[in-house]
Short mmCIF file of C-alpha atoms in Angstrom, two decimals:
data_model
loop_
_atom_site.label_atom_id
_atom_site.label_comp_id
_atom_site.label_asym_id
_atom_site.label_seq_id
_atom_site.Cartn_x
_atom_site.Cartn_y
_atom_site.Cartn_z
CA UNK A 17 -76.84 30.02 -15.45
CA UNK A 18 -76.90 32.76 -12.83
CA UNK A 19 -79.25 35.73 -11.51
CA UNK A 20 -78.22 38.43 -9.68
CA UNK A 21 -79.99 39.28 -5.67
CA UNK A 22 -79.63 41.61 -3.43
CA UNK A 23 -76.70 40.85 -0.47
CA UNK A 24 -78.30 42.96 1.82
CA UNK A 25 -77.06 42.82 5.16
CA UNK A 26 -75.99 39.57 5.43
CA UNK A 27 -72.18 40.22 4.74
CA UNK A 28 -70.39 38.47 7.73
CA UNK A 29 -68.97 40.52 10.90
CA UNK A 30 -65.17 39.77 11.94
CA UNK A 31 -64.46 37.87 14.63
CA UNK A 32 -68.03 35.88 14.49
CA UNK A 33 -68.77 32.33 14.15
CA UNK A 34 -71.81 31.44 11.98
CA UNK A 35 -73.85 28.79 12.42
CA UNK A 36 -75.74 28.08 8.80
CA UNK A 37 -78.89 26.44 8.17
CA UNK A 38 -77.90 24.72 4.72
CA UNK A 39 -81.14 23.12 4.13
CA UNK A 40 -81.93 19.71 3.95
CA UNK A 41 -79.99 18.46 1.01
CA UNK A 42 -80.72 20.10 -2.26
CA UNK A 43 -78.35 22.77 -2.82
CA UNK A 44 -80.36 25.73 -3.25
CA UNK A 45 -82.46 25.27 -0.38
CA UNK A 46 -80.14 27.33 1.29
CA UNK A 47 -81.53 30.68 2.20
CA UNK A 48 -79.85 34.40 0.31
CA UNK A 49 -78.31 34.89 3.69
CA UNK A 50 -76.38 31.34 4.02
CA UNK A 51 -75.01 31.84 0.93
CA UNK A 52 -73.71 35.51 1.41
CA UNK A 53 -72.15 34.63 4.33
CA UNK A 54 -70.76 31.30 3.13
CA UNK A 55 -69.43 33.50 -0.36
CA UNK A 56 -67.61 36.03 2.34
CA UNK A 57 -66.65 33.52 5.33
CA UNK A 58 -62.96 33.15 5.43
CA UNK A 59 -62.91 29.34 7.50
CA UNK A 60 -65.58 26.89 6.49
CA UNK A 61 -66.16 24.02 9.29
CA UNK A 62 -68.19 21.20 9.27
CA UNK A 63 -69.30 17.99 10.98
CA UNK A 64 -67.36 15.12 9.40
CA UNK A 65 -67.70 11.05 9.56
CA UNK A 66 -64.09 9.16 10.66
CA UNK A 67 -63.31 9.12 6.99
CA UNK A 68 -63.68 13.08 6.19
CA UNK A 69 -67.17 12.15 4.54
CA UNK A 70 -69.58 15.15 5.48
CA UNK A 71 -73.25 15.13 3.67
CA UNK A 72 -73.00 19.13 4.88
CA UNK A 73 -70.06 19.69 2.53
CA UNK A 74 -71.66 17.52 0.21
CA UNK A 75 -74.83 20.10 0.11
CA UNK A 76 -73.29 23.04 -0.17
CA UNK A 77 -70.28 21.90 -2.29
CA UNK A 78 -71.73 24.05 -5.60
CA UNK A 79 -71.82 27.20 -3.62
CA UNK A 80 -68.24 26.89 -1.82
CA UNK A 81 -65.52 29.54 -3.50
CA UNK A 82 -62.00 28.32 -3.35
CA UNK A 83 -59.55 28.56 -1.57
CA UNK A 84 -61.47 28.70 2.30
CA UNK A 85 -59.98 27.26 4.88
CA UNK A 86 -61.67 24.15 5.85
CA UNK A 87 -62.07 22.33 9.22
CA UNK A 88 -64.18 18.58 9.44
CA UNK A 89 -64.90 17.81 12.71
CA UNK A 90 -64.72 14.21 13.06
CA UNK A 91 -67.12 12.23 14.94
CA UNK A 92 -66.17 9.07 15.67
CA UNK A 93 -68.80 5.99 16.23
CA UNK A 94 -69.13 5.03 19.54
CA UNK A 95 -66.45 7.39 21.43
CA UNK A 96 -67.35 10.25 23.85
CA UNK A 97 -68.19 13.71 21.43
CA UNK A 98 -67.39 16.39 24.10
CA UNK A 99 -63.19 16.23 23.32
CA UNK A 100 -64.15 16.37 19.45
CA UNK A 101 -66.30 19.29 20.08
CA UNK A 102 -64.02 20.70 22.88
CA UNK A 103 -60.70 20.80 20.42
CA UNK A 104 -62.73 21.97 17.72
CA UNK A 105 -64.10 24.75 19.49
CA UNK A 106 -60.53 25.55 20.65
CA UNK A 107 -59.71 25.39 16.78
CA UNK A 108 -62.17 28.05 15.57
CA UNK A 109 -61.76 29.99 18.40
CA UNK A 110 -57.92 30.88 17.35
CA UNK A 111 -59.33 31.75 14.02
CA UNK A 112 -62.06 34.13 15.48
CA UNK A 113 -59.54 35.76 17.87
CA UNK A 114 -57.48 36.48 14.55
CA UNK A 115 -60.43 38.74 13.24
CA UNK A 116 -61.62 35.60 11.04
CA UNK A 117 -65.16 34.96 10.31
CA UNK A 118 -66.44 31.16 10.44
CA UNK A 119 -69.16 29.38 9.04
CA UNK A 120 -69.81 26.12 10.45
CA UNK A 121 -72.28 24.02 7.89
CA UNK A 122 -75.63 22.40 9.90
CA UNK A 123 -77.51 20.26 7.84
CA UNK A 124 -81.45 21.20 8.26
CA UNK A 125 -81.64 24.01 10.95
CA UNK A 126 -78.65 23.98 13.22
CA UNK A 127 -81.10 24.35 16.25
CA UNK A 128 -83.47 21.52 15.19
CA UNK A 129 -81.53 18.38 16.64
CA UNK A 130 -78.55 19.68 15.24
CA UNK A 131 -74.79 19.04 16.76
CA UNK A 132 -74.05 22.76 16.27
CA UNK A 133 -75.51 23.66 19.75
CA UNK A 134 -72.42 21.83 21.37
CA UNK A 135 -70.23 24.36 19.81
CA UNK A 136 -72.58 26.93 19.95
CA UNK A 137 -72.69 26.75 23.52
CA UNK A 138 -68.82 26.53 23.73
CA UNK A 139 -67.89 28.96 21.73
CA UNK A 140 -70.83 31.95 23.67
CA UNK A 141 -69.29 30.48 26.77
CA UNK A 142 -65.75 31.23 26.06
CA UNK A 143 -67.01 34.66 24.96
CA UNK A 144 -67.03 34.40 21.24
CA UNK A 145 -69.91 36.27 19.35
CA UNK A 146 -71.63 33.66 17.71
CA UNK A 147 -74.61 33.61 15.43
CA UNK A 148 -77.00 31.11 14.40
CA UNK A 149 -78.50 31.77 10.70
CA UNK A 150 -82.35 29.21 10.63
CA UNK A 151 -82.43 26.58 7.89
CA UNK A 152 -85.14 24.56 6.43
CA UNK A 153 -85.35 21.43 8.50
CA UNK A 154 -85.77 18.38 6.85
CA UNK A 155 -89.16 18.22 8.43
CA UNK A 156 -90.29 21.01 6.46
CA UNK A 157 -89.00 20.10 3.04
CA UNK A 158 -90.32 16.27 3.92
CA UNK A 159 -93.66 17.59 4.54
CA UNK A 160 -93.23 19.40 1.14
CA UNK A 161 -92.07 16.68 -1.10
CA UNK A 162 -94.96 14.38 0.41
CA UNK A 163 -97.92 16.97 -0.05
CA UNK A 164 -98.38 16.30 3.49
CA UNK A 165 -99.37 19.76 5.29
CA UNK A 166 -97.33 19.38 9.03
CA UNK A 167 -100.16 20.88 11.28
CA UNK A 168 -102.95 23.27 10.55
CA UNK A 169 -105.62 25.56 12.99
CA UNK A 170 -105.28 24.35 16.59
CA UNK A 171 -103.36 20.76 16.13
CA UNK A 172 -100.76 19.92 18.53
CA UNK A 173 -97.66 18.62 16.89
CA UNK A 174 -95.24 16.74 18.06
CA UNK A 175 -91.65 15.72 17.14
CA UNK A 176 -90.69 12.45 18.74
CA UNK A 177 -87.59 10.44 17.83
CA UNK A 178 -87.55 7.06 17.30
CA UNK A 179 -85.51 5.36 19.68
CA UNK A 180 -87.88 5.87 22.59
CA UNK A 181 -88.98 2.94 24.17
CA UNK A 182 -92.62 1.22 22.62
CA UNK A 183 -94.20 3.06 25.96
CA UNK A 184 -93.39 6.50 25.55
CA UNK A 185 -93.74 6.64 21.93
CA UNK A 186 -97.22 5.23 22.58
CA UNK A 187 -97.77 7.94 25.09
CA UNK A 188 -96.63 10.44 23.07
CA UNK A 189 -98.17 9.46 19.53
CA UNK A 190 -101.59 9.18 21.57
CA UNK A 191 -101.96 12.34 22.70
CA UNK A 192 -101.38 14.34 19.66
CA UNK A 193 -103.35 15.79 16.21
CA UNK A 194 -100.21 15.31 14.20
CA UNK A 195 -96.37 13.75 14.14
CA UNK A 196 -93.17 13.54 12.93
CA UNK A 197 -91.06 10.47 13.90
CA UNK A 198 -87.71 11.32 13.19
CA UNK A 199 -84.44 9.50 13.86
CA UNK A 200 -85.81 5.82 12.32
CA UNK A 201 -82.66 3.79 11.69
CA UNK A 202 -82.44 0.60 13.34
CA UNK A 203 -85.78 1.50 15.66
CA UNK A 204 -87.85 1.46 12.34
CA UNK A 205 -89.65 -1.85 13.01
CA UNK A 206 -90.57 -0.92 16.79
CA UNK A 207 -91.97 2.56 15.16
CA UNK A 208 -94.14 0.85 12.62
CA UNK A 209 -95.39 -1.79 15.67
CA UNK A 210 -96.43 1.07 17.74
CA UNK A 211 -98.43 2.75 14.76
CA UNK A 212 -100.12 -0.51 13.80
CA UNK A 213 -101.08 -1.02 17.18
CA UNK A 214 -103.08 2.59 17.50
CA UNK A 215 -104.16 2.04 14.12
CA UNK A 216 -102.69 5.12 12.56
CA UNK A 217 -100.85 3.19 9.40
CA UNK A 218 -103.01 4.44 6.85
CA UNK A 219 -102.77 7.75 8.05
CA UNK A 220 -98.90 7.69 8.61
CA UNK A 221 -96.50 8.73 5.36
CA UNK A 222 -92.58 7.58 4.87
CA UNK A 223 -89.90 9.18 3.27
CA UNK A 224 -85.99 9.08 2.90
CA UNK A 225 -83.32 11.54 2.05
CA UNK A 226 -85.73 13.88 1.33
CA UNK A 227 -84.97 16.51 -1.89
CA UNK A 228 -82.02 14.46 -2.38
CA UNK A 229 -81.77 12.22 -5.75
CA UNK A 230 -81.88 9.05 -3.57
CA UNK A 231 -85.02 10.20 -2.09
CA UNK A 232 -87.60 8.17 -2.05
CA UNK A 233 -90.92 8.12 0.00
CA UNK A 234 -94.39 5.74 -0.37
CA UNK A 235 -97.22 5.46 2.40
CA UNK A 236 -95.96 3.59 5.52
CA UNK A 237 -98.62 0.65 4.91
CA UNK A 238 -96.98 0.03 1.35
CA UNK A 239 -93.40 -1.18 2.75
CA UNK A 240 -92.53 -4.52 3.32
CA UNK A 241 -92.78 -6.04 6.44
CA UNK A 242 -89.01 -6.48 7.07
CA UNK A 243 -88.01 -2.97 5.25
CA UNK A 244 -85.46 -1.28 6.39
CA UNK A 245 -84.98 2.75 7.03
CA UNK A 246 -81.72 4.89 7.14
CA UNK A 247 -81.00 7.28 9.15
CA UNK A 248 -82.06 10.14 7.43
CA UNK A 249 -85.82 8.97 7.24
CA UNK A 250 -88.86 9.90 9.16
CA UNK A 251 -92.62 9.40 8.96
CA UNK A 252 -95.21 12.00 9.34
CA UNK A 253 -98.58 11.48 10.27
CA UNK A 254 -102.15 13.36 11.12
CA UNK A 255 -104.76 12.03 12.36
CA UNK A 256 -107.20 13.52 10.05
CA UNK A 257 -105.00 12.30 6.94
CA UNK A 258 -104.57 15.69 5.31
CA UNK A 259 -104.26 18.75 7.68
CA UNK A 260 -106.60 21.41 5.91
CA UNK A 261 -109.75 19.17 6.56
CA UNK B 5 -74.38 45.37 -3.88
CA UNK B 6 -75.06 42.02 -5.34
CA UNK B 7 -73.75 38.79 -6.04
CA UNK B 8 -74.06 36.23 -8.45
CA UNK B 9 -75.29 32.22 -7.36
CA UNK B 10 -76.32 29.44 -9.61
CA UNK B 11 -79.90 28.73 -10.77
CA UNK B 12 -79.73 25.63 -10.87
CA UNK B 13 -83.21 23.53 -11.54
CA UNK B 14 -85.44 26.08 -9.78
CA UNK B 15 -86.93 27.41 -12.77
CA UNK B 16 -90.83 27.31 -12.65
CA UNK B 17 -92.31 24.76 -15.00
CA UNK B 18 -95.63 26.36 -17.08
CA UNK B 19 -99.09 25.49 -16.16
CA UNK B 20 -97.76 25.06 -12.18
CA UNK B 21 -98.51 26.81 -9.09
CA UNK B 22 -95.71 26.91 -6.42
CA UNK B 23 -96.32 27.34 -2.95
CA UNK B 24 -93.32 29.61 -1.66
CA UNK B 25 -92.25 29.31 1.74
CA UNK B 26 -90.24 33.06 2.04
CA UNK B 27 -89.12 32.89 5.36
CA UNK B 28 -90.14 34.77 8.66
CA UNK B 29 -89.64 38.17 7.64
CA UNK B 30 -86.01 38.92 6.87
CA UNK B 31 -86.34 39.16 3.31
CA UNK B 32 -82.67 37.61 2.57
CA UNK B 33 -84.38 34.17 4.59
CA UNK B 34 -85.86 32.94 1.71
CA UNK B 35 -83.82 29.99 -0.22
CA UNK B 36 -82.35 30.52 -3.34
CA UNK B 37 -85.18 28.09 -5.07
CA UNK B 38 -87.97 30.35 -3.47
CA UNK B 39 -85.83 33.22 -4.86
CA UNK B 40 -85.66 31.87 -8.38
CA UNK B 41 -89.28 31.23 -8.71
CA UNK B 42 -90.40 34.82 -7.49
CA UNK B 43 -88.19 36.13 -9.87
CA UNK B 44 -89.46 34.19 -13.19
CA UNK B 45 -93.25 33.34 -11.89
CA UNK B 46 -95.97 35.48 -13.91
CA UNK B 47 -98.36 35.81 -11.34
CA UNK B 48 -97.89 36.69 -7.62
CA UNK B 49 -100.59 35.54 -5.10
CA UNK B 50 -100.57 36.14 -1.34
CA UNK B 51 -102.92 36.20 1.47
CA UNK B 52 -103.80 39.61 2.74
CA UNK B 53 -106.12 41.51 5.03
CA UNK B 54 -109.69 42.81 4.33
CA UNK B 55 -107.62 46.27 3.34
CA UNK B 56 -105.01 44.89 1.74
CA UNK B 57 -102.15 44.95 3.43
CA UNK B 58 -100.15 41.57 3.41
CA UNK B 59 -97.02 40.78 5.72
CA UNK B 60 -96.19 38.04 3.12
CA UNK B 61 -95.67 40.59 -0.12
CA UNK B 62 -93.88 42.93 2.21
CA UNK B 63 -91.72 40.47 3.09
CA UNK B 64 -90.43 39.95 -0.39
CA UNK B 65 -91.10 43.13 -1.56
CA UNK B 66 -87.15 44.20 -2.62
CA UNK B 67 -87.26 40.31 -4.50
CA UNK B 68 -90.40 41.33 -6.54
CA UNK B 69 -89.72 42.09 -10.47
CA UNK B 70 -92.07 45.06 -11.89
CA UNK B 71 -95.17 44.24 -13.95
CA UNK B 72 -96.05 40.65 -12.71
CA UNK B 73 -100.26 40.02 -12.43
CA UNK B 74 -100.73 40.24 -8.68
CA UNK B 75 -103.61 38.57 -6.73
CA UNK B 76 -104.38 39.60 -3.16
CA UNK B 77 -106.23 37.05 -1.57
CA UNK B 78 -108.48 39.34 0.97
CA UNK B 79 -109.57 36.92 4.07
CA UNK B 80 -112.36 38.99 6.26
CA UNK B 81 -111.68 38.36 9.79
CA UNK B 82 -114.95 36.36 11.12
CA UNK B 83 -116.16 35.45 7.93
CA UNK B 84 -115.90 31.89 6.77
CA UNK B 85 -112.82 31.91 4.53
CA UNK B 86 -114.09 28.57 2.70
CA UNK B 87 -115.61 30.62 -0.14
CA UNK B 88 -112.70 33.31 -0.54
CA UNK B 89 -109.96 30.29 -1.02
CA UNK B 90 -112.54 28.51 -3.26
CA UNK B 91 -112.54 32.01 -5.63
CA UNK B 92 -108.89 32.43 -5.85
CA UNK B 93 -108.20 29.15 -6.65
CA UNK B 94 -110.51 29.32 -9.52
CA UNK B 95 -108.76 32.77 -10.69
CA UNK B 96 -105.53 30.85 -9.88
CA UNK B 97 -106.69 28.02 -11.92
CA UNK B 98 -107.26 29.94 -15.05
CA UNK B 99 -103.96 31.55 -15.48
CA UNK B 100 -102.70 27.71 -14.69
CA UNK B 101 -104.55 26.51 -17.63
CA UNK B 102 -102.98 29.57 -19.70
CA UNK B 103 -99.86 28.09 -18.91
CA UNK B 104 -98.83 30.84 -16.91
CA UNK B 105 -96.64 30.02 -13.60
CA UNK B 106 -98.09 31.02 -10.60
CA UNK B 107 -95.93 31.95 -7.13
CA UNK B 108 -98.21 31.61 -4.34
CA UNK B 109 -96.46 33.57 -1.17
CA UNK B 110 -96.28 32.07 2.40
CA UNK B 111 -95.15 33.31 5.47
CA UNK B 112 -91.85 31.31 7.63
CA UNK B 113 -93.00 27.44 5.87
CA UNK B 114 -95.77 26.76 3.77
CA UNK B 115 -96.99 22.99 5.60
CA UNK B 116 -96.01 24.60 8.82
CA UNK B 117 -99.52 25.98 10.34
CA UNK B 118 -99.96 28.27 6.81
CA UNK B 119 -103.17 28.77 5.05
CA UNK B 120 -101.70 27.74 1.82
CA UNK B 121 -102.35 24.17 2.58
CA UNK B 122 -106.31 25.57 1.68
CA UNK B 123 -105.20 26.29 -1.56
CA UNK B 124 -102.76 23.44 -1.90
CA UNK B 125 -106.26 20.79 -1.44
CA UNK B 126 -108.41 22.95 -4.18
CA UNK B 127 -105.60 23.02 -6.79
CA UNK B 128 -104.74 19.76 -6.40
CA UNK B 129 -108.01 18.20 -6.33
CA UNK B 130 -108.95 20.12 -9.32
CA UNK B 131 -105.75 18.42 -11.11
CA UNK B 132 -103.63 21.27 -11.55
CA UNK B 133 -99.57 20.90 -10.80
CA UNK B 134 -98.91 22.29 -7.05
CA UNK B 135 -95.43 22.33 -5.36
CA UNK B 136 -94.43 23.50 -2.48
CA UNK B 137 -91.47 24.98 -1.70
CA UNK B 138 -90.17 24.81 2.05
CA UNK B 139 -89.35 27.83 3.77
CA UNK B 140 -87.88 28.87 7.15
CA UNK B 141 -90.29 28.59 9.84
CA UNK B 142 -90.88 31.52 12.23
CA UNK B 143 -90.43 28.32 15.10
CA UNK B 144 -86.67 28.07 13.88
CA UNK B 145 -86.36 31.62 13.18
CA UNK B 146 -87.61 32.67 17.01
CA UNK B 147 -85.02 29.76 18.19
CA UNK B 148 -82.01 31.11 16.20
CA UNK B 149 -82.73 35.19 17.31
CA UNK B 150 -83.13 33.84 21.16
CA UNK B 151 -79.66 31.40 21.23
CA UNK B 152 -82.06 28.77 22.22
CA UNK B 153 -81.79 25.65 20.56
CA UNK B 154 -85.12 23.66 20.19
CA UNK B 155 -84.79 20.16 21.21
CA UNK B 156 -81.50 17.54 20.67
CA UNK B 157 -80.84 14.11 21.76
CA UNK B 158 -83.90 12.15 22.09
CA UNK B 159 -86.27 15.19 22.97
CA UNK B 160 -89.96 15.42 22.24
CA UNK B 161 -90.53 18.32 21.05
CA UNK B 162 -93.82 19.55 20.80
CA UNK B 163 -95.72 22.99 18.71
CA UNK B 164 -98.91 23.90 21.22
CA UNK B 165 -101.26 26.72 19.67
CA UNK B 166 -102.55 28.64 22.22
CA UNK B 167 -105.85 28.94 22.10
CA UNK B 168 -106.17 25.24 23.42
CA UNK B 169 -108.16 25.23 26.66
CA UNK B 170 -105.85 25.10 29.58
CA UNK B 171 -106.40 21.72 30.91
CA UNK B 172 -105.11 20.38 27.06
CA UNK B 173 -101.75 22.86 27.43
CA UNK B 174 -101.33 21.69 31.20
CA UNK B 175 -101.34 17.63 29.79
CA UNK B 176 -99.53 19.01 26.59
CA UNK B 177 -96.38 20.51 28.48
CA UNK B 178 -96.60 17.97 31.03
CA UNK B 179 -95.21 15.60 28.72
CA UNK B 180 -92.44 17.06 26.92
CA UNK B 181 -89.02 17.87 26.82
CA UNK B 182 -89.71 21.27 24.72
CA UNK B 183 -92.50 23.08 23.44
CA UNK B 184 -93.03 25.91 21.15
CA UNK B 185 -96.38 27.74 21.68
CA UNK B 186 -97.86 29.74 18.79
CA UNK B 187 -100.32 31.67 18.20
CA UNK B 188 -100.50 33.51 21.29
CA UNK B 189 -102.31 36.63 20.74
CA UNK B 190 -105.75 37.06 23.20
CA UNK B 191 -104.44 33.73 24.61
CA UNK B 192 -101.41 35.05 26.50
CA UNK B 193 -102.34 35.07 30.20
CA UNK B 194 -103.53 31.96 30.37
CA UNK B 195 -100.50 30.45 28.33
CA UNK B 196 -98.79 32.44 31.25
CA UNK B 197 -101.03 30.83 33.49
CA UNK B 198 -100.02 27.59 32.77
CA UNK B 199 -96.43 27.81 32.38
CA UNK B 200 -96.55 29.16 35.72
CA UNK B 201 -98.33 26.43 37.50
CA UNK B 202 -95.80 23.90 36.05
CA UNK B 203 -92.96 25.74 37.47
CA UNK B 204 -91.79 26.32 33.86
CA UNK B 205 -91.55 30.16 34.04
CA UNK B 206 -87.97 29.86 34.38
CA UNK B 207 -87.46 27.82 31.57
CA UNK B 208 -89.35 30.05 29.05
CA UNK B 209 -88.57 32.75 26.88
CA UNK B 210 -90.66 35.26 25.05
CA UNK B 211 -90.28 36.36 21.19
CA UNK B 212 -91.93 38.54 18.44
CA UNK B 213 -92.04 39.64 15.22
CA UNK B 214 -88.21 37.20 14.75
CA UNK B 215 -86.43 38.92 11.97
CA UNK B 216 -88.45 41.74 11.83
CA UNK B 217 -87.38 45.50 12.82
CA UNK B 218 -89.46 45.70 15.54
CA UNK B 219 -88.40 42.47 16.98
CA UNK B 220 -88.66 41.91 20.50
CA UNK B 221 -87.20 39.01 22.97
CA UNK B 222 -87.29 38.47 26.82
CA UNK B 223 -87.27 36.23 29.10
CA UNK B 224 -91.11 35.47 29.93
CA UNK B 225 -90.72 36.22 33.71
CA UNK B 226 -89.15 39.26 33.28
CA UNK B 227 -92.61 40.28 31.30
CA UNK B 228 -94.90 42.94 33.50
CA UNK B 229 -98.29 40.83 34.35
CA UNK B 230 -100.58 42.44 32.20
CA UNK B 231 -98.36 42.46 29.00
CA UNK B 232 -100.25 41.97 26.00
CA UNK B 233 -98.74 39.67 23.13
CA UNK B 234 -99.71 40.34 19.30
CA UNK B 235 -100.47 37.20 16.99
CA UNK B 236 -96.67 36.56 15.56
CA UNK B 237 -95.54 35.73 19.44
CA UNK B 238 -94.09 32.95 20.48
CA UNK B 239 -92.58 31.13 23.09
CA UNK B 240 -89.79 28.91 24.02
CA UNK B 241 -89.57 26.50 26.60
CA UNK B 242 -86.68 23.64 27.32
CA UNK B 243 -87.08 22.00 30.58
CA UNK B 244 -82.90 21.33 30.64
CA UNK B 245 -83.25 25.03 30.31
CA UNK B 246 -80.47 24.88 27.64
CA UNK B 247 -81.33 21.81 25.13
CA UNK B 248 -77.42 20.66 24.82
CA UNK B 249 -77.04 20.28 28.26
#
């Protein structure tokens, strides 16, 4: 099935490096602009795992036209990032110096605790016209698959990543209306400590891999003691349960 | 010109409303679901002024299909709107029970600081099917148009309306890494203010209307004193000054 929409302006300049917001996992939360410039781009890059395995390819794999000229950009567990992202910038800048246009995938929003700043600000510095295209973040569509409004009227809100220590995130969680912890993984136990001490857990909501098949979410008080969270989780809270009251 | 992309499962299901995040103004921002929905919904709702005129249905205005039932939701400026959302969700709620599909617009992110949440909490309590559809928030937007990524690493990150009194912005900014602060409007000068006494003028920069025609960016200390900011302002502040760094 197909529909037809209007390509506006979004057809990709020569020579530029695009940085696309793909969404945070189901395919066609991309936005009309991604996906012109991803139809037109003529080298597709994206951030890989050791193996190759990239969730941003995965994403975006229905909407890829063969035939592109692919670069992963392997990160590798536990080794400095700056050569990866230095030869990689090195890579696409060859292509942009040969009149090529790039799109380099970013999960989410690329400027939303994204990697793509560490090219972005390589390839701008090296004088490259580069171009950052907004995505919905995955706190967004979280928020959305939860029926858990982010922030409403005057709330602060605040975006605090897991692995600070049980101080700061105390700090933090206790002066704000509203949060998103982000970045759970193997801090997920210290999080959930931290909430149960300012007695927040029945106002705090968890959810994986949001819009993804494997997504699954249930209110943070529900999980097992010992449960454990990937990665790609995050819990949202306000402090007045729903924001609109 | 046009171009063809896949459906996929967006199609609107009868009897539900959908709460459409369409982006921060660049029509071609909205996602391909949003998109799909618009274009098969049979009623159109949107907030709009006492005369009106609403940013959201201009926004999508070259995405809108002839002869769909439009509602304008009319909110009077210092009137309580508690009555106005109660009305359209009954109108709203009628075509629901018809089994018609109903598209509710929202500016940049529907959970993100929009008034459909209002809606959102009437439908649902009433027990009619509401989704939401995620959108591209003006916050990512404003970050992608000034080259300024939001927050990486371990950053807190935090949104700060502006109208907060400016002892609460003072404590706010004190403790972050980054901030976004919306809603600017009559508030400006003291936001200034603030910034100012933190020593964080150099870290901030000014945006409005992202997307938009008439969009304007600067950095905030290159702003003359007494410059006025309209409601869809915001700014940006990193105190690394760039957030990969």
């Amino acid at each position: 099935m197909s529909a037809e929409f209007p390509a506006s302006d979004s057809l990709p300049v020569a020579g530029t490096a695009y940085g696309l917001g793909i969404g945070p996992g189901e395919p066609d939360l991309i936005t009309l602009k991604a996906y012109n410039i991803l139809q037109k781009a003529d080298v597709i890059a994206y951030p890989a795992l050791e193996d190759g395995v990239s969730l941003a390819r995965q994403i975006v794999d229905p909407h890829i036209p063969e035939g592109r000229i692919e670069i992963a950009i392997r990160i590798e567990m536990g080794k400095p990032a700056d050569p990866i992202y230095d030869a990689a910038a090195i890579e696409i800048g060859k292509h942009l110096a040969d009149g090529k246009t790039v799109a380099v995938l970013c999960e989410g929003d690329p400027f939303f605790y994204g990697s793509f700043m560490y090219l972005f600000g390589r390839l701008a510095e090296a004088g490259h016209p580069v171009k950052t295209v907004p995505g919905v973040s995955s706190m967004m569509a979280c928020a959305a698959q939860l029926g858990a409004p982010l922030a409403a009227k005057n709330d602060v809100l605040q975006v605090i990543p897991g692995p600070l220590d049980a101080d700061r995130l105390r700090e933090q969680l206790a002066k704000t209306d509203a949060a998103a912890i982000i970045k759970l993984g193997r801090h997920f136990a210290k999080v959930r400590g931290v909430i149960n001490e300012l007695g927040l857990t029945d106002r705090a909501r968890y959810i994986e891999r949001a819009t993804l098949e494997t997504q699954k979410m249930v209110p943070l008080g529900d999980l097992p003691a010992d449960a454990k969270a990937p990665y790609f989780s995050m819990i949202l809270i306000h402090r007045r349960g729903d924001a609109w009251r």
